Amino acid sequence: AMSETANNWKTFAGLIRERRKALGLTQQELADLSGVQRQTIGRLEAADPTVAAGTVMTVADTIGIHISTSGA
């Protein structure tokens, strides 16, 4: 199950990056909109597993990606 989680996380990280680019935002602009550090966006997009879940939710919500936590 570990690798499945990692794969999903990498897919999600890629989705964040694609969505940000589609919106024409730089990492800094997305960071400002989300109220986080630019480095945090970089780590998130690199699928760094140490990024706090709350931060991930906040950034995702900012760019209109809704995460279902049901069944988790």
GROMACS .gro file of N, CA and C in nm:
model
  216
    1ALA      N    1   0.084  -0.121   0.000
    1ALA     CA    2   0.000   0.000   0.000
    1ALA      C    3   0.087   0.126   0.000
    2MET      N    4   0.210   0.112   0.050
    2MET     CA    5   0.301   0.227   0.057
    2MET      C    6   0.325   0.287  -0.080
    3SER      N    7   0.360   0.202  -0.177
    3SER     CA    8   0.393   0.253  -0.311
    3SER      C    9   0.271   0.316  -0.378
    4GLU      N   10   0.155   0.260  -0.352
    4GLU     CA   11   0.032   0.315  -0.409
    4GLU      C   12   0.009   0.457  -0.359
    5THR      N   13   0.031   0.477  -0.230
    5THR     CA   14   0.016   0.609  -0.171
    5THR      C   15   0.115   0.706  -0.234
    6ALA      N   16   0.239   0.662  -0.248
    6ALA     CA   17   0.344   0.746  -0.307
    6ALA      C   18   0.308   0.784  -0.451
    7ASN      N   19   0.259   0.687  -0.526
    7ASN     CA   20   0.220   0.714  -0.664
    7ASN      C   21   0.107   0.815  -0.670
    8ASN      N   22   0.008   0.798  -0.584
    8ASN     CA   23  -0.104   0.891  -0.581
    8ASN      C   24  -0.058   1.031  -0.544
    9TRP      N   25   0.035   1.038  -0.450
    9TRP     CA   26   0.088   1.167  -0.404
    9TRP      C   27   0.163   1.234  -0.517
   10LYS      N   28   0.242   1.157  -0.593
   10LYS     CA   29   0.315   1.215  -0.705
   10LYS      C   30   0.219   1.263  -0.814
   11THR      N   31   0.115   1.185  -0.838
   11THR     CA   32   0.014   1.226  -0.936
   11THR      C   33  -0.053   1.355  -0.892
   12PHE      N   34  -0.085   1.363  -0.763
   12PHE     CA   35  -0.149   1.482  -0.708
   12PHE      C   36  -0.056   1.603  -0.717
   13ALA      N   37   0.071   1.582  -0.685
   13ALA     CA   38   0.169   1.690  -0.693
   13ALA      C   39   0.178   1.743  -0.836
   14GLY      N   40   0.176   1.651  -0.931
   14GLY     CA   41   0.178   1.690  -1.072
   14GLY      C   42   0.054   1.767  -1.111
   15LEU      N   43  -0.059   1.727  -1.054
   15LEU     CA   44  -0.186   1.794  -1.081
   15LEU      C   45  -0.184   1.938  -1.031
   16ILE      N   46  -0.127   1.957  -0.912
   16ILE     CA   47  -0.112   2.092  -0.856
   16ILE      C   48  -0.030   2.179  -0.951
   17ARG      N   49   0.083   2.125  -0.997
   17ARG     CA   50   0.172   2.201  -1.085
   17ARG      C   51   0.103   2.235  -1.218
   18GLU      N   52   0.036   2.135  -1.277
   18GLU     CA   53  -0.034   2.158  -1.404
   18GLU      C   54  -0.143   2.263  -1.390
   19ARG      N   55  -0.217   2.254  -1.280
   19ARG     CA   56  -0.327   2.348  -1.254
   19ARG      C   57  -0.272   2.490  -1.235
   20ARG      N   58  -0.162   2.500  -1.161
   20ARG     CA   59  -0.100   2.631  -1.139
   20ARG      C   60  -0.057   2.691  -1.272
   21LYS      N   61   0.007   2.613  -1.357
   21LYS     CA   62   0.052   2.663  -1.487
   21LYS      C   63  -0.066   2.700  -1.576
   22ALA      N   64  -0.171   2.618  -1.570
   22ALA     CA   65  -0.291   2.646  -1.650
   22ALA      C   66  -0.354   2.779  -1.610
   23LEU      N   67  -0.340   2.814  -1.483
   23LEU     CA   68  -0.394   2.940  -1.432
   23LEU      C   69  -0.298   3.057  -1.456
   24GLY      N   70  -0.178   3.025  -1.508
   24GLY     CA   71  -0.080   3.130  -1.537
   24GLY      C   72  -0.015   3.188  -1.413
   25LEU      N   73  -0.008   3.107  -1.307
   25LEU     CA   74   0.051   3.154  -1.182
   25LEU      C   75   0.194   3.103  -1.164
   26THR      N   76   0.280   3.188  -1.110
   26THR     CA   77   0.413   3.143  -1.071
   26THR      C   78   0.400   3.075  -0.935
   27GLN      N   79   0.504   3.004  -0.893
   27GLN     CA   80   0.501   2.945  -0.759
   27GLN      C   81   0.484   3.053  -0.653
   28GLN      N   82   0.549   3.167  -0.674
   28GLN     CA   83   0.539   3.277  -0.578
   28GLN      C   84   0.396   3.332  -0.570
   29GLU      N   85   0.332   3.348  -0.686
   29GLU     CA   86   0.194   3.399  -0.688
   29GLU      C   87   0.099   3.303  -0.618
   30LEU      N   88   0.116   3.174  -0.645
   30LEU     CA   89   0.031   3.075  -0.579
   30LEU      C   90   0.057   3.074  -0.428
   31ALA      N   91   0.183   3.089  -0.391
   31ALA     CA   92   0.218   3.095  -0.249
   31ALA      C   93   0.149   3.214  -0.182
   32ASP      N   94   0.155   3.329  -0.247
   32ASP     CA   95   0.092   3.450  -0.193
   32ASP      C   96  -0.059   3.431  -0.178
   33LEU      N   97  -0.122   3.375  -0.279
   33LEU     CA   98  -0.266   3.352  -0.276
   33LEU      C   99  -0.306   3.253  -0.167
   34SER      N  100  -0.218   3.155  -0.144
   34SER     CA  101  -0.246   3.049  -0.048
   34SER      C  102  -0.204   3.085   0.094
   35GLY      N  103  -0.122   3.191   0.106
   35GLY     CA  104  -0.073   3.230   0.237
   35GLY      C  105   0.038   3.139   0.288
   36VAL      N  106   0.115   3.082   0.194
   36VAL     CA  107   0.228   2.996   0.233
   36VAL      C  108   0.357   3.047   0.170
   37GLN      N  109   0.469   2.988   0.208
   37GLN     CA  110   0.599   3.025   0.152
   37GLN      C  111   0.615   2.967   0.012
   38ARG      N  112   0.691   3.037  -0.073
   38ARG     CA  113   0.714   2.985  -0.207
   38ARG      C  114   0.781   2.849  -0.202
   39GLN      N  115   0.874   2.832  -0.107
   39GLN     CA  116   0.944   2.704  -0.095
   39GLN      C  117   0.847   2.589  -0.069
   40THR      N  118   0.738   2.620   0.001
   40THR     CA  119   0.637   2.519   0.031
   40THR      C  120   0.570   2.471  -0.097
   41ILE      N  121   0.542   2.563  -0.189
   41ILE     CA  122   0.484   2.526  -0.318
   41ILE      C  123   0.581   2.436  -0.394
   42GLY      N  124   0.707   2.474  -0.393
   42GLY     CA  125   0.809   2.393  -0.460
   42GLY      C  126   0.817   2.252  -0.404
   43ARG      N  127   0.812   2.243  -0.272
   43ARG     CA  128   0.816   2.112  -0.207
   43ARG      C  129   0.692   2.031  -0.238
   44LEU      N  130   0.578   2.099  -0.238
   44LEU     CA  131   0.452   2.031  -0.268
   44LEU      C  132   0.455   1.974  -0.410
   45GLU      N  133   0.501   2.056  -0.505
   45GLU     CA  134   0.505   2.013  -0.646
   45GLU      C  135   0.610   1.904  -0.669
   46ALA      N  136   0.708   1.897  -0.579
   46ALA     CA  137   0.810   1.792  -0.587
   46ALA      C  138   0.766   1.665  -0.512
   47ALA      N  139   0.642   1.667  -0.464
   47ALA     CA  140   0.584   1.554  -0.390
   47ALA      C  141   0.660   1.523  -0.262
   48ASP      N  142   0.705   1.629  -0.195
   48ASP     CA  143   0.772   1.614  -0.066
   48ASP      C  144   0.669   1.568   0.037
   49PRO      N  145   0.686   1.449   0.095
   49PRO     CA  146   0.585   1.395   0.187
   49PRO      C  147   0.579   1.466   0.322
   50THR      N  148   0.672   1.557   0.347
   50THR     CA  149   0.672   1.626   0.477
   50THR      C  150   0.586   1.752   0.477
   51VAL      N  151   0.530   1.790   0.363
   51VAL     CA  152   0.441   1.906   0.360
   51VAL      C  153   0.314   1.871   0.439
   52ALA      N  154   0.276   1.958   0.531
   52ALA     CA  155   0.160   1.932   0.617
   52ALA      C  156   0.032   1.917   0.536
   53ALA      N  157  -0.051   1.822   0.578
   53ALA     CA  158  -0.177   1.794   0.509
   53ALA      C  159  -0.264   1.919   0.498
   54GLY      N  160  -0.267   1.998   0.606
   54GLY     CA  161  -0.349   2.120   0.605
   54GLY      C  162  -0.302   2.218   0.499
   55THR      N  163  -0.170   2.225   0.482
   55THR     CA  164  -0.112   2.312   0.380
   55THR      C  165  -0.150   2.264   0.240
   56VAL      N  166  -0.143   2.134   0.220
   56VAL     CA  167  -0.181   2.075   0.091
   56VAL      C  168  -0.325   2.109   0.058
   57MET      N  169  -0.414   2.094   0.158
   57MET     CA  170  -0.556   2.124   0.138
   57MET      C  171  -0.578   2.271   0.104
   58THR      N  172  -0.507   2.359   0.174
   58THR     CA  173  -0.519   2.503   0.151
   58THR      C  174  -0.479   2.541   0.009
   59VAL      N  175  -0.364   2.490  -0.034
   59VAL     CA  176  -0.315   2.521  -0.169
   59VAL      C  177  -0.408   2.464  -0.274
   60ALA      N  178  -0.451   2.340  -0.255
   60ALA     CA  179  -0.542   2.277  -0.350
   60ALA      C  180  -0.673   2.356  -0.359
   61ASP      N  181  -0.724   2.398  -0.246
   61ASP     CA  182  -0.849   2.474  -0.241
   61ASP      C  183  -0.834   2.607  -0.313
   62THR      N  184  -0.718   2.669  -0.300
   62THR     CA  185  -0.691   2.798  -0.363
   62THR      C  186  -0.703   2.791  -0.514
   63ILE      N  187  -0.662   2.678  -0.572
   63ILE     CA  188  -0.666   2.665  -0.719
   63ILE      C  189  -0.782   2.577  -0.766
   64GLY      N  190  -0.874   2.551  -0.674
   64GLY     CA  191  -0.998   2.484  -0.713
   64GLY      C  192  -0.988   2.334  -0.729
   65ILE      N  193  -0.891   2.272  -0.661
   65ILE     CA  194  -0.885   2.126  -0.660
   65ILE      C  195  -0.943   2.081  -0.527
   66HIS      N  196  -1.050   2.001  -0.536
   66HIS     CA  197  -1.117   1.959  -0.414
   66HIS      C  198  -1.077   1.816  -0.380
   67ILE      N  199  -1.033   1.798  -0.258
   67ILE     CA  200  -0.984   1.668  -0.213
   67ILE      C  201  -1.092   1.601  -0.130
   68SER      N  202  -1.127   1.481  -0.169
   68SER     CA  203  -1.221   1.404  -0.090
   68SER      C  204  -1.146   1.328   0.018
   69THR      N  205  -1.184   1.349   0.142
   69THR     CA  206  -1.117   1.280   0.251
   69THR      C  207  -1.203   1.166   0.305
   70SER      N  208  -1.315   1.143   0.240
   70SER     CA  209  -1.403   1.035   0.285
   70SER      C  210  -1.336   0.901   0.255
   71GLY      N  211  -1.347   0.810   0.350
   71GLY     CA  212  -1.289   0.679   0.332
   71GLY      C  213  -1.139   0.674   0.354
   72ALA      N  214  -1.080   0.787   0.387
   72ALA     CA  215  -0.935   0.789   0.409
   72ALA      C  216  -0.903   0.743   0.551
   0.00000   0.00000   0.00000
